[in-house]
Amino acid sequence: MDKGYELYCLADQLFYDAPPVTRSTDFDITQRDLPAGWEMVFGDEWVIYDPPERRTPPQGWKVHVSGCAESADKILAATWDYCVGNGIEFKHLRGPGTLRMRNAKYAPRGASGKLVTIYPADERELERVLDELGALVDGLPGPYILSDLRIGAGPLHVRYGGFAERRCLDEQGKLVPAMENGAGELVPDRREPVFSVPDWVTLPACLEPHLQARGATTTTDLPYQITKALHFSNGGGVYEATDTRSGRKVVLKEGRPHAGLAADGADAVKRIERERDVLRALEGIDGVPAALDWFTLGEHHFLVQEFIEGRTLNTFFAERHPMLDPHPDPEKTAAYTEWALRVYAGVERVVTAIHERGMVFNDLHMFNVMVRPDDSAALIDFETAAPASARGRQTLANPAFLAPPDRRGTEVDLYSLACLRLALFAPLTILFIIDRGKAPQLADLIADNFPVPRSFLDEAVREITRGAAPTSAPGFVPDAHSWERTRDDLARAILASATPDRTDRLFPGDPEQFGGASLGLAHGAAGVLYALHATGAGRFPEYEEWLAARVADPKRGTGIGLYDGLLGAAHVLARLGRTDDAIVAADHCLNERWERLGDDLYGGLPGVALALTDLADASGETYLLDAARRAAEIVAARRPDGPAPRPGLMHGGAGAALMFVRLHERTGNPVLLDLAADALRRDLAACVTDHNGALHVNQDVRMLPYLGRGSVGIGLVLDEYLAVRPDEEFEEARRAIRVAAMSRYYAQPSLFNGRAGMLLYLARHDRDGDRVAGHLRDLAWHALPYAGGLAFPGEHMYRLSMDLATGTAGVLLALGAALHDPAPTLPFLRTTGLEWGDDAPQSRTGSAGPDELPVGTLTAATSIQPERR
């Protein structure tokens, strides 16, 4: 789970929104008058100070000054005086709230602690800044910046990196911050939580003593040998280790000073000190680890705990839960139920024993429950535990088990235990953040599918809903007879959420909106308008005007691709008959360095080629067709080897394959189908088959069946390929992908990463199939009331979303694929003429080897003018 999403929950109770930053919450230093010629620029997170004479190079050694609440004002005053007095460009975080977010427990580790960034003109000025400013701030507290080399005891740190805003593609085809290497090529400027010097850079002499000092702190003299890192957060790591004196396995918990802040302001050191004291108070309870030792290494504090054999409860779900199978076996369901009830009883026993000692655990969730080899339960992570008599609230908690504000003391654990009763069978309790009234429906779902005593569920529902306002929502039973009512319920919620008075986004959706994706198909206004129009929900001129105005004058940083930005907006505007507005958007894209984009459909060249070709057809503008042809040539020329690093429709070879298939249909050129086959095979090489025979993308430790980045997205393009050329390998893969789309349970409802994508995929083949009906019915698990209609939660389900990729618009499109005539789908995919069988049509022009398309003659080979007959 991406903890960064939690930062976008601060501004609104229902939707992800940008963290609130206003002038009224800025540091007081921003009120100072600058000398003549200086300019102060306010960004979302930073305030930038530009001197009259710009001497800053595009990259070099930058100085970071770390800070915390206690030191921020003094550090800012000293830095402002020094940098303004010496004409040096610098920037600082806007206010105390931004600093707290940067130093929070789950903030990005590499950037944590940075309060000020200074841009020396050269290495001589770097040395002066370290000497002169260092003397002014020496001894002021601040977190260690993990990506940097610390100067003395801090708070100054340094790192080599880019100063100017430049970007390049990384190994996964994503646009990332860039700097030049020794050959003058742009390469990723990595901000990882470890200090490193680029190969082409020589460490300045003034930094050598500090690098030597950094290497002087080691674990060599400790009586513990670290064998494995178990977990990292901004507060420090958790490590498996061996006590070299006894050979006993132990756990080391690290606390970084001034970092990993909780809601009460406690840093990681304070929290593990609390944990040490709590474990001592609970000593002897079976299922509570013993506190064995405490030591300090450098400035970092370490708590040594007993090692609990076993696995966390969440890891059992993927291998045991029967609803992951297309057809749950009754015996497996009964066995799972017996096991889950036994584990729950063990957790309840440990919590009860903790309460009897006068303590509250305060952080009960599946990641903090260890299931030992004999299925007995133990708890880990006591850093938020507290005396019950304090009647305190939670300061850190897993959102799916977060107690309401009215629960205090032991009531917090009782609420979390109630959530655990449901989550063991239907792990959807995160929906209670938005609406606790969802609990009775989840209990009914469990009772319908598992042999669980009804009293076990009813007790949980009473505890969860205690004090909650009753909620009501339209019924969600979409079928051919109720389709229009269901569509109108979703459209009502979408339209009620619109904010046309805002310029940063029109419909609330994923936090990606605030990274430049507020206009495109995936997370922006274009995707929502596309879904509404495609499903017959209507045209909305006011919102079309909003989109047209934004593409006419796009904000800096706006994406330019099909799903991430301007070309997606252009495609939708053209579809709505606003061709002139679409051309304006396309021209903005073509004025950028679009040839450097990646090979992905989401924001890369395949989307460029498809969108520009379509727009050229609509407008008759030949220069758009020329650019589309050039985009296809670049993708064809690259032809990478080996499995795709990010397989799937949006970021893998499938997106390029879709482009090649569509171009083949225009030209009849068989080489384009060969290129499509190569791209699809790269994606399939990164897939594995599970015990049900379902094909999934194997990505790190996860197996992904989803439309956006999983096997079902590949399956969509296999359909397109097999519609024009037979291939036995692809037919076999398609059959296995179909199984992946037929599970009973998916964690999220969304189009790109959830059940809606499975529905859209299956519905294009068999609208009347059992699993299509099942997906239509089971989307109700996630449906929530909003504004008299129905809405769906977005990625991670902390908040509602209306966008196409993660939210309500995507669910609407998938429902339309199953119930609306004509059936809608995603752009550039067909909706008819697809069969599950092995008898795919023959290619019109036979086959050709890929070597028959020599690099350098791609213009002729991939001409996308229509074939003449």
mmCIF file of C-alpha atoms in Angstrom, residues 371-676:
data_model
loop_
_atom_site.group_PDB
_atom_site.id
_atom_site.type_symbol
_atom_site.label_atom_id
_atom_site.label_comp_id
_atom_site.label_asym_id
_atom_site.label_seq_id
_atom_site.Cartn_x
_atom_site.Cartn_y
_atom_site.Cartn_z
ATOM 1 C CA VAL A 371 0.050 -16.594 13.087
ATOM 2 C CA ARG A 372 2.519 -19.064 14.541
ATOM 3 C CA PRO A 373 3.182 -22.535 13.045
ATOM 4 C CA ASP A 374 0.570 -24.086 15.365
ATOM 5 C CA ASP A 375 -2.006 -21.442 14.254
ATOM 6 C CA SER A 376 -1.840 -19.676 17.620
ATOM 7 C CA ALA A 377 -1.833 -15.885 17.491
ATOM 8 C CA ALA A 378 0.654 -13.287 18.686
ATOM 9 C CA LEU A 379 0.751 -9.506 18.316
ATOM 10 C CA ILE A 380 3.640 -7.323 17.175
ATOM 11 C CA ASP A 381 4.315 -3.567 16.981
ATOM 12 C CA PHE A 382 3.383 -2.091 20.366
ATOM 13 C CA GLU A 383 4.709 1.411 19.684
ATOM 14 C CA THR A 384 1.254 3.031 20.022
ATOM 15 C CA ALA A 385 0.100 0.922 22.995
ATOM 16 C CA ALA A 386 -0.833 2.971 26.063
ATOM 17 C CA PRO A 387 -2.388 2.710 29.530
ATOM 18 C CA ALA A 388 -6.150 2.156 29.302
ATOM 19 C CA SER A 389 -6.687 4.679 32.086
ATOM 20 C CA ALA A 390 -5.453 7.480 29.801
ATOM 21 C CA ARG A 391 -8.557 6.997 27.611
ATOM 22 C CA GLY A 392 -6.543 8.130 24.610
ATOM 23 C CA ARG A 393 -7.310 8.050 20.899
ATOM 24 C CA GLN A 394 -5.253 6.360 18.211
ATOM 25 C CA THR A 395 -2.299 8.327 16.864
ATOM 26 C CA LEU A 396 -1.225 5.803 14.201
ATOM 27 C CA ALA A 397 -3.541 3.141 12.793
ATOM 28 C CA ASN A 398 -4.274 1.018 9.749
ATOM 29 C CA PRO A 399 -7.217 2.776 8.039
ATOM 30 C CA ALA A 400 -9.199 -0.476 7.689
ATOM 31 C CA PHE A 401 -9.246 -0.827 11.498
ATOM 32 C CA LEU A 402 -9.285 2.846 12.505
ATOM 33 C CA ALA A 403 -11.668 3.441 15.398
ATOM 34 C CA PRO A 404 -14.063 6.413 15.240
ATOM 35 C CA PRO A 405 -13.106 9.469 17.313
ATOM 36 C CA ASP A 406 -15.607 8.613 20.051
ATOM 37 C CA ARG A 407 -13.818 5.329 20.917
ATOM 38 C CA ARG A 408 -11.309 5.734 23.736
ATOM 39 C CA GLY A 409 -9.124 3.386 25.755
ATOM 40 C CA THR A 410 -10.076 -0.294 25.451
ATOM 41 C CA GLU A 411 -12.986 0.671 23.166
ATOM 42 C CA VAL A 412 -10.395 1.231 20.425
ATOM 43 C CA ASP A 413 -9.317 -2.419 20.553
ATOM 44 C CA LEU A 414 -12.911 -3.664 20.741
ATOM 45 C CA TYR A 415 -13.727 -1.761 17.555
ATOM 46 C CA SER A 416 -10.682 -3.198 15.800
ATOM 47 C CA LEU A 417 -11.591 -6.708 16.949
ATOM 48 C CA ALA A 418 -15.057 -6.214 15.441
ATOM 49 C CA CYS A 419 -13.449 -5.168 12.153
ATOM 50 C CA LEU A 420 -11.220 -8.245 12.281
ATOM 51 C CA ARG A 421 -14.284 -10.506 12.544
ATOM 52 C CA LEU A 422 -15.474 -9.208 9.174
ATOM 53 C CA ALA A 423 -12.083 -8.668 7.519
ATOM 54 C CA LEU A 424 -11.092 -12.318 7.947
ATOM 55 C CA PHE A 425 -13.858 -13.192 5.485
ATOM 56 C CA ALA A 426 -14.463 -9.967 3.523
ATOM 57 C CA PRO A 427 -11.377 -7.713 3.828
ATOM 58 C CA LEU A 428 -13.271 -4.565 2.886
ATOM 59 C CA THR A 429 -13.469 -2.852 6.275
ATOM 60 C CA ILE A 430 -11.500 0.089 4.900
ATOM 61 C CA LEU A 431 -14.853 1.199 3.466
ATOM 62 C CA PHE A 432 -15.861 2.102 7.022
ATOM 63 C CA ILE A 433 -13.659 5.191 6.777
ATOM 64 C CA ILE A 434 -16.255 6.558 4.387
ATOM 65 C CA ASP A 435 -19.398 4.848 5.685
ATOM 66 C CA ARG A 436 -19.696 2.553 8.712
ATOM 67 C CA GLY A 437 -23.224 1.813 7.533
ATOM 68 C CA LYS A 438 -21.595 -0.615 5.086
ATOM 69 C CA ALA A 439 -21.030 -3.127 7.922
ATOM 70 C CA PRO A 440 -24.453 -4.863 7.768
ATOM 71 C CA GLN A 441 -24.061 -5.467 4.028
ATOM 72 C CA LEU A 442 -20.612 -7.007 4.517
ATOM 73 C CA ALA A 443 -22.021 -9.227 7.273
ATOM 74 C CA ASP A 444 -24.750 -10.421 4.908
ATOM 75 C CA LEU A 445 -22.155 -11.093 2.223
ATOM 76 C CA ILE A 446 -20.164 -13.221 4.666
ATOM 77 C CA ALA A 447 -23.224 -15.103 5.893
ATOM 78 C CA ASP A 448 -24.198 -15.908 2.312
ATOM 79 C CA ASN A 449 -20.797 -17.378 1.487
ATOM 80 C CA PHE A 450 -19.301 -18.806 4.694
ATOM 81 C CA PRO A 451 -20.675 -21.082 7.462
ATOM 82 C CA VAL A 452 -20.062 -18.426 10.122
ATOM 83 C CA PRO A 453 -22.387 -18.194 13.162
ATOM 84 C CA ARG A 454 -24.683 -15.240 12.571
ATOM 85 C CA SER A 455 -24.213 -14.059 16.144
ATOM 86 C CA PHE A 456 -20.464 -13.727 15.491
ATOM 87 C CA LEU A 457 -21.223 -11.272 12.672
ATOM 88 C CA ASP A 458 -24.084 -9.437 14.346
ATOM 89 C CA GLU A 459 -21.951 -8.613 17.397
ATOM 90 C CA ALA A 460 -19.342 -7.109 15.091
ATOM 91 C CA VAL A 461 -21.939 -5.019 13.240
ATOM 92 C CA ARG A 462 -23.355 -3.630 16.484
ATOM 93 C CA GLU A 463 -19.902 -2.578 17.670
ATOM 94 C CA ILE A 464 -18.913 -1.010 14.350
ATOM 95 C CA THR A 465 -22.135 0.924 13.764
ATOM 96 C CA ARG A 466 -22.555 2.108 17.363
ATOM 97 C CA GLY A 467 -23.045 5.867 17.205
ATOM 98 C CA ALA A 468 -22.956 5.993 13.394
ATOM 99 C CA ALA A 469 -25.582 7.972 11.518
ATOM 100 C CA PRO A 470 -27.859 5.683 9.500
ATOM 101 C CA THR A 471 -27.216 5.759 5.767
ATOM 102 C CA SER A 472 -29.379 4.951 2.832
ATOM 103 C CA ALA A 473 -28.452 4.351 -0.762
ATOM 104 C CA PRO A 474 -30.222 3.348 -3.951
ATOM 105 C CA GLY A 475 -30.242 -0.382 -4.489
ATOM 106 C CA PHE A 476 -27.427 -1.680 -6.665
ATOM 107 C CA VAL A 477 -28.708 -4.637 -8.683
ATOM 108 C CA PRO A 478 -27.687 -3.804 -12.254
ATOM 109 C CA ASP A 479 -29.171 -5.945 -14.998
ATOM 110 C CA ALA A 480 -30.743 -5.391 -18.398
ATOM 111 C CA HIS A 481 -34.018 -4.240 -16.814
ATOM 112 C CA SER A 482 -32.528 -1.786 -14.318
ATOM 113 C CA TRP A 483 -29.561 -0.549 -16.360
ATOM 114 C CA GLU A 484 -30.825 2.970 -16.984
ATOM 115 C CA ARG A 485 -31.687 3.517 -13.320
ATOM 116 C CA THR A 486 -28.289 2.221 -12.227
ATOM 117 C CA ARG A 487 -26.539 4.389 -14.818
ATOM 118 C CA ASP A 488 -28.436 7.438 -13.630
ATOM 119 C CA ASP A 489 -27.524 6.730 -9.993
ATOM 120 C CA LEU A 490 -23.809 6.655 -10.850
ATOM 121 C CA ALA A 491 -24.060 9.677 -13.153
ATOM 122 C CA ARG A 492 -25.903 11.620 -10.430
ATOM 123 C CA ALA A 493 -23.038 11.045 -8.005
ATOM 124 C CA ILE A 494 -20.415 11.959 -10.596
ATOM 125 C CA LEU A 495 -22.117 15.180 -11.581
ATOM 126 C CA ALA A 496 -22.779 16.182 -7.986
ATOM 127 C CA SER A 497 -19.036 15.961 -7.284
ATOM 128 C CA ALA A 498 -18.015 18.349 -10.091
ATOM 129 C CA THR A 499 -16.139 21.518 -9.149
ATOM 130 C CA PRO A 500 -16.091 23.700 -12.299
ATOM 131 C CA ASP A 501 -14.956 26.674 -10.215
ATOM 132 C CA ARG A 502 -11.610 24.967 -9.602
ATOM 133 C CA THR A 503 -8.800 25.067 -12.146
ATOM 134 C CA ASP A 504 -6.742 22.130 -10.838
ATOM 135 C CA ARG A 505 -9.388 19.456 -11.379
ATOM 136 C CA LEU A 506 -13.013 19.082 -12.457
ATOM 137 C CA PHE A 507 -14.037 15.752 -10.913
ATOM 138 C CA PRO A 508 -12.415 14.351 -7.755
ATOM 139 C CA GLY A 509 -10.309 11.296 -8.417
ATOM 140 C CA ASP A 510 -6.894 9.826 -7.749
ATOM 141 C CA PRO A 511 -4.039 11.941 -6.293
ATOM 142 C CA GLU A 512 -2.346 11.548 -9.678
ATOM 143 C CA GLN A 513 -4.572 14.467 -10.717
ATOM 144 C CA PHE A 514 -2.315 16.780 -8.774
ATOM 145 C CA GLY A 515 0.779 15.490 -10.552
ATOM 146 C CA GLY A 516 -0.339 16.724 -13.972
ATOM 147 C CA ALA A 517 -3.040 14.182 -14.882
ATOM 148 C CA SER A 518 -6.182 16.264 -14.262
ATOM 149 C CA LEU A 519 -7.129 16.469 -17.953
ATOM 150 C CA GLY A 520 -6.439 13.003 -19.347
ATOM 151 C CA LEU A 521 -8.412 9.807 -19.705
ATOM 152 C CA ALA A 522 -7.169 7.914 -16.664
ATOM 153 C CA HIS A 523 -7.639 10.395 -13.835
ATOM 154 C CA GLY A 524 -8.878 13.574 -15.445
ATOM 155 C CA ALA A 525 -11.967 15.274 -16.778
ATOM 156 C CA ALA A 526 -11.629 13.675 -20.218
ATOM 157 C CA GLY A 527 -12.075 10.147 -18.864
ATOM 158 C CA VAL A 528 -15.194 11.062 -16.909
ATOM 159 C CA LEU A 529 -16.823 12.838 -19.865
ATOM 160 C CA TYR A 530 -15.883 9.872 -22.069
ATOM 161 C CA ALA A 531 -17.649 7.383 -19.762
ATOM 162 C CA LEU A 532 -20.759 9.541 -19.382
ATOM 163 C CA HIS A 533 -21.109 9.982 -23.130
ATOM 164 C CA ALA A 534 -20.261 6.388 -24.053
ATOM 165 C CA THR A 535 -22.886 4.946 -21.706
ATOM 166 C CA GLY A 536 -25.678 7.284 -22.793
ATOM 167 C CA ALA A 537 -25.640 9.377 -19.618
ATOM 168 C CA GLY A 538 -25.466 12.548 -21.660
ATOM 169 C CA ARG A 539 -23.417 15.540 -22.832
ATOM 170 C CA PHE A 540 -22.493 18.328 -20.412
ATOM 171 C CA PRO A 541 -21.485 21.503 -22.264
ATOM 172 C CA GLU A 542 -20.367 23.350 -19.129
ATOM 173 C CA TYR A 543 -17.831 20.634 -18.345
ATOM 174 C CA GLU A 544 -16.756 20.331 -21.965
ATOM 175 C CA GLU A 545 -16.039 24.061 -21.881
ATOM 176 C CA TRP A 546 -14.001 23.580 -18.709
ATOM 177 C CA LEU A 547 -11.886 20.934 -20.436
ATOM 178 C CA ALA A 548 -11.484 22.994 -23.605
ATOM 179 C CA ALA A 549 -10.334 26.011 -21.582
ATOM 180 C CA ARG A 550 -7.763 23.964 -19.679
ATOM 181 C CA VAL A 551 -6.238 22.377 -22.804
ATOM 182 C CA ALA A 552 -6.033 25.784 -24.451
ATOM 183 C CA ASP A 553 -3.733 26.967 -21.675
ATOM 184 C CA PRO A 554 -2.392 23.887 -19.863
ATOM 185 C CA LYS A 555 -0.591 24.249 -16.557
ATOM 186 C CA ARG A 556 3.118 23.550 -16.454
ATOM 187 C CA GLY A 557 3.701 19.862 -15.791
ATOM 188 C CA THR A 558 0.488 18.674 -17.438
ATOM 189 C CA GLY A 559 0.891 15.254 -19.032
ATOM 190 C CA ILE A 560 0.770 15.116 -22.820
ATOM 191 C CA GLY A 561 -0.104 11.472 -23.455
ATOM 192 C CA LEU A 562 -3.309 9.557 -24.118
ATOM 193 C CA TYR A 563 -4.165 8.479 -20.585
ATOM 194 C CA ASP A 564 -2.132 10.971 -18.572
ATOM 195 C CA GLY A 565 -2.948 14.213 -20.329
ATOM 196 C CA LEU A 566 -3.567 16.384 -23.331
ATOM 197 C CA LEU A 567 -3.923 13.776 -26.071
ATOM 198 C CA GLY A 568 -6.561 11.977 -24.023
ATOM 199 C CA ALA A 569 -8.410 15.264 -23.732
ATOM 200 C CA ALA A 570 -7.979 15.808 -27.477
ATOM 201 C CA HIS A 571 -9.421 12.378 -28.237
ATOM 202 C CA VAL A 572 -12.509 12.986 -26.110
ATOM 203 C CA LEU A 573 -13.072 16.525 -27.407
ATOM 204 C CA ALA A 574 -12.904 15.235 -30.972
ATOM 205 C CA ARG A 575 -15.317 12.422 -30.090
ATOM 206 C CA LEU A 576 -17.691 15.103 -28.792
ATOM 207 C CA GLY A 577 -17.436 17.006 -32.052
ATOM 208 C CA ARG A 578 -15.086 19.721 -30.752
ATOM 209 C CA THR A 579 -12.380 19.112 -33.337
ATOM 210 C CA ASP A 580 -10.876 22.601 -33.169
ATOM 211 C CA ASP A 581 -10.388 22.317 -29.405
ATOM 212 C CA ALA A 582 -8.874 18.876 -29.927
ATOM 213 C CA ILE A 583 -6.345 20.240 -32.420
ATOM 214 C CA VAL A 584 -5.338 22.959 -29.951
ATOM 215 C CA ALA A 585 -4.598 20.257 -27.375
ATOM 216 C CA ALA A 586 -2.675 18.154 -29.896
ATOM 217 C CA ASP A 587 -0.597 21.140 -30.977
ATOM 218 C CA HIS A 588 0.505 21.724 -27.384
ATOM 219 C CA CYS A 589 1.737 18.129 -27.327
ATOM 220 C CA LEU A 590 3.586 18.419 -30.603
ATOM 221 C CA ASN A 591 5.344 21.551 -29.348
ATOM 222 C CA GLU A 592 6.899 19.451 -26.565
ATOM 223 C CA ARG A 593 9.749 16.956 -26.979
ATOM 224 C CA TRP A 594 7.231 14.198 -27.475
ATOM 225 C CA GLU A 595 9.664 11.936 -29.355
ATOM 226 C CA ARG A 596 11.365 11.210 -25.992
ATOM 227 C CA LEU A 597 8.247 9.633 -24.540
ATOM 228 C CA GLY A 598 8.249 5.958 -23.611
ATOM 229 C CA ASP A 599 6.816 2.917 -25.361
ATOM 230 C CA ASP A 600 3.735 2.702 -23.142
ATOM 231 C CA LEU A 601 0.114 3.389 -23.990
ATOM 232 C CA TYR A 602 -0.542 5.381 -20.801
ATOM 233 C CA GLY A 603 1.639 8.407 -21.515
ATOM 234 C CA GLY A 604 3.923 7.243 -24.290
ATOM 235 C CA LEU A 605 4.270 7.006 -28.043
ATOM 236 C CA PRO A 606 1.712 4.251 -28.788
ATOM 237 C CA GLY A 607 -0.982 6.497 -27.339
ATOM 238 C CA VAL A 608 0.413 9.413 -29.340
ATOM 239 C CA ALA A 609 0.213 7.435 -32.576
ATOM 240 C CA LEU A 610 -3.328 6.212 -31.941
ATOM 241 C CA ALA A 611 -4.705 9.567 -30.808
ATOM 242 C CA LEU A 612 -3.098 11.584 -33.606
ATOM 243 C CA THR A 613 -4.198 9.115 -36.270
ATOM 244 C CA ASP A 614 -7.771 9.307 -35.033
ATOM 245 C CA LEU A 615 -7.668 13.097 -34.846
ATOM 246 C CA ALA A 616 -6.178 13.301 -38.343
ATOM 247 C CA ASP A 617 -9.123 11.270 -39.643
ATOM 248 C CA ALA A 618 -11.551 13.619 -37.900
ATOM 249 C CA SER A 619 -9.853 16.834 -39.012
ATOM 250 C CA GLY A 620 -8.122 15.996 -42.292
ATOM 251 C CA GLU A 621 -4.883 17.543 -40.981
ATOM 252 C CA THR A 622 -2.017 15.640 -42.607
ATOM 253 C CA TYR A 623 0.663 16.948 -40.223
ATOM 254 C CA LEU A 624 -1.050 15.016 -37.440
ATOM 255 C CA LEU A 625 -0.793 11.861 -39.521
ATOM 256 C CA ASP A 626 2.900 12.542 -40.137
ATOM 257 C CA ALA A 627 3.527 12.865 -36.391
ATOM 258 C CA ALA A 628 1.552 9.690 -35.721
ATOM 259 C CA ARG A 629 3.660 7.816 -38.261
ATOM 260 C CA ARG A 630 6.840 9.139 -36.646
ATOM 261 C CA ALA A 631 5.684 7.963 -33.212
ATOM 262 C CA ALA A 632 5.040 4.468 -34.561
ATOM 263 C CA GLU A 633 8.443 4.410 -36.276
ATOM 264 C CA ILE A 634 10.226 5.240 -33.021
ATOM 265 C CA VAL A 635 8.441 2.471 -31.125
ATOM 266 C CA ALA A 636 9.150 -0.023 -33.912
ATOM 267 C CA ALA A 637 12.827 0.940 -34.015
ATOM 268 C CA ARG A 638 13.368 0.484 -30.290
ATOM 269 C CA ARG A 639 12.176 -3.152 -30.123
ATOM 270 C CA PRO A 640 13.568 -4.005 -26.655
ATOM 271 C CA ASP A 641 14.554 -7.544 -25.710
ATOM 272 C CA GLY A 642 13.521 -9.692 -22.759
ATOM 273 C CA PRO A 643 10.412 -9.617 -20.562
ATOM 274 C CA ALA A 644 8.685 -6.266 -20.197
ATOM 275 C CA PRO A 645 9.626 -4.513 -16.905
ATOM 276 C CA ARG A 646 6.035 -3.278 -16.424
ATOM 277 C CA PRO A 647 3.825 -5.699 -18.370
ATOM 278 C CA GLY A 648 0.240 -4.915 -19.257
ATOM 279 C CA LEU A 649 -1.986 -2.653 -21.299
ATOM 280 C CA MET A 650 -1.005 0.700 -19.812
ATOM 281 C CA HIS A 651 2.745 0.373 -19.314
ATOM 282 C CA GLY A 652 3.867 -2.795 -21.094
ATOM 283 C CA GLY A 653 4.169 -4.305 -24.534
ATOM 284 C CA ALA A 654 0.409 -4.745 -24.887
ATOM 285 C CA GLY A 655 -0.053 -1.022 -25.452
ATOM 286 C CA ALA A 656 2.478 -0.997 -28.277
ATOM 287 C CA ALA A 657 0.880 -4.145 -29.704
ATOM 288 C CA LEU A 658 -2.513 -2.430 -29.789
ATOM 289 C CA MET A 659 -0.980 0.384 -31.830
ATOM 290 C CA PHE A 660 0.613 -2.050 -34.290
ATOM 291 C CA VAL A 661 -2.639 -4.008 -34.737
ATOM 292 C CA ARG A 662 -4.634 -0.846 -35.432
ATOM 293 C CA LEU A 663 -2.009 0.326 -37.926
ATOM 294 C CA HIS A 664 -2.025 -3.080 -39.614
ATOM 295 C CA GLU A 665 -5.761 -2.739 -40.145
ATOM 296 C CA ARG A 666 -5.156 0.574 -41.933
ATOM 297 C CA THR A 667 -2.290 -0.599 -44.113
ATOM 298 C CA GLY A 668 -2.503 -4.385 -44.443
ATOM 299 C CA ASN A 669 1.236 -4.537 -43.659
ATOM 300 C CA PRO A 670 1.921 -7.969 -42.052
ATOM 301 C CA VAL A 671 5.174 -6.772 -40.480
ATOM 302 C CA LEU A 672 3.102 -4.654 -38.105
ATOM 303 C CA LEU A 673 1.441 -7.836 -36.827
ATOM 304 C CA ASP A 674 4.860 -9.377 -36.303
ATOM 305 C CA LEU A 675 5.846 -6.375 -34.203
ATOM 306 C CA ALA A 676 2.601 -6.703 -32.244
#
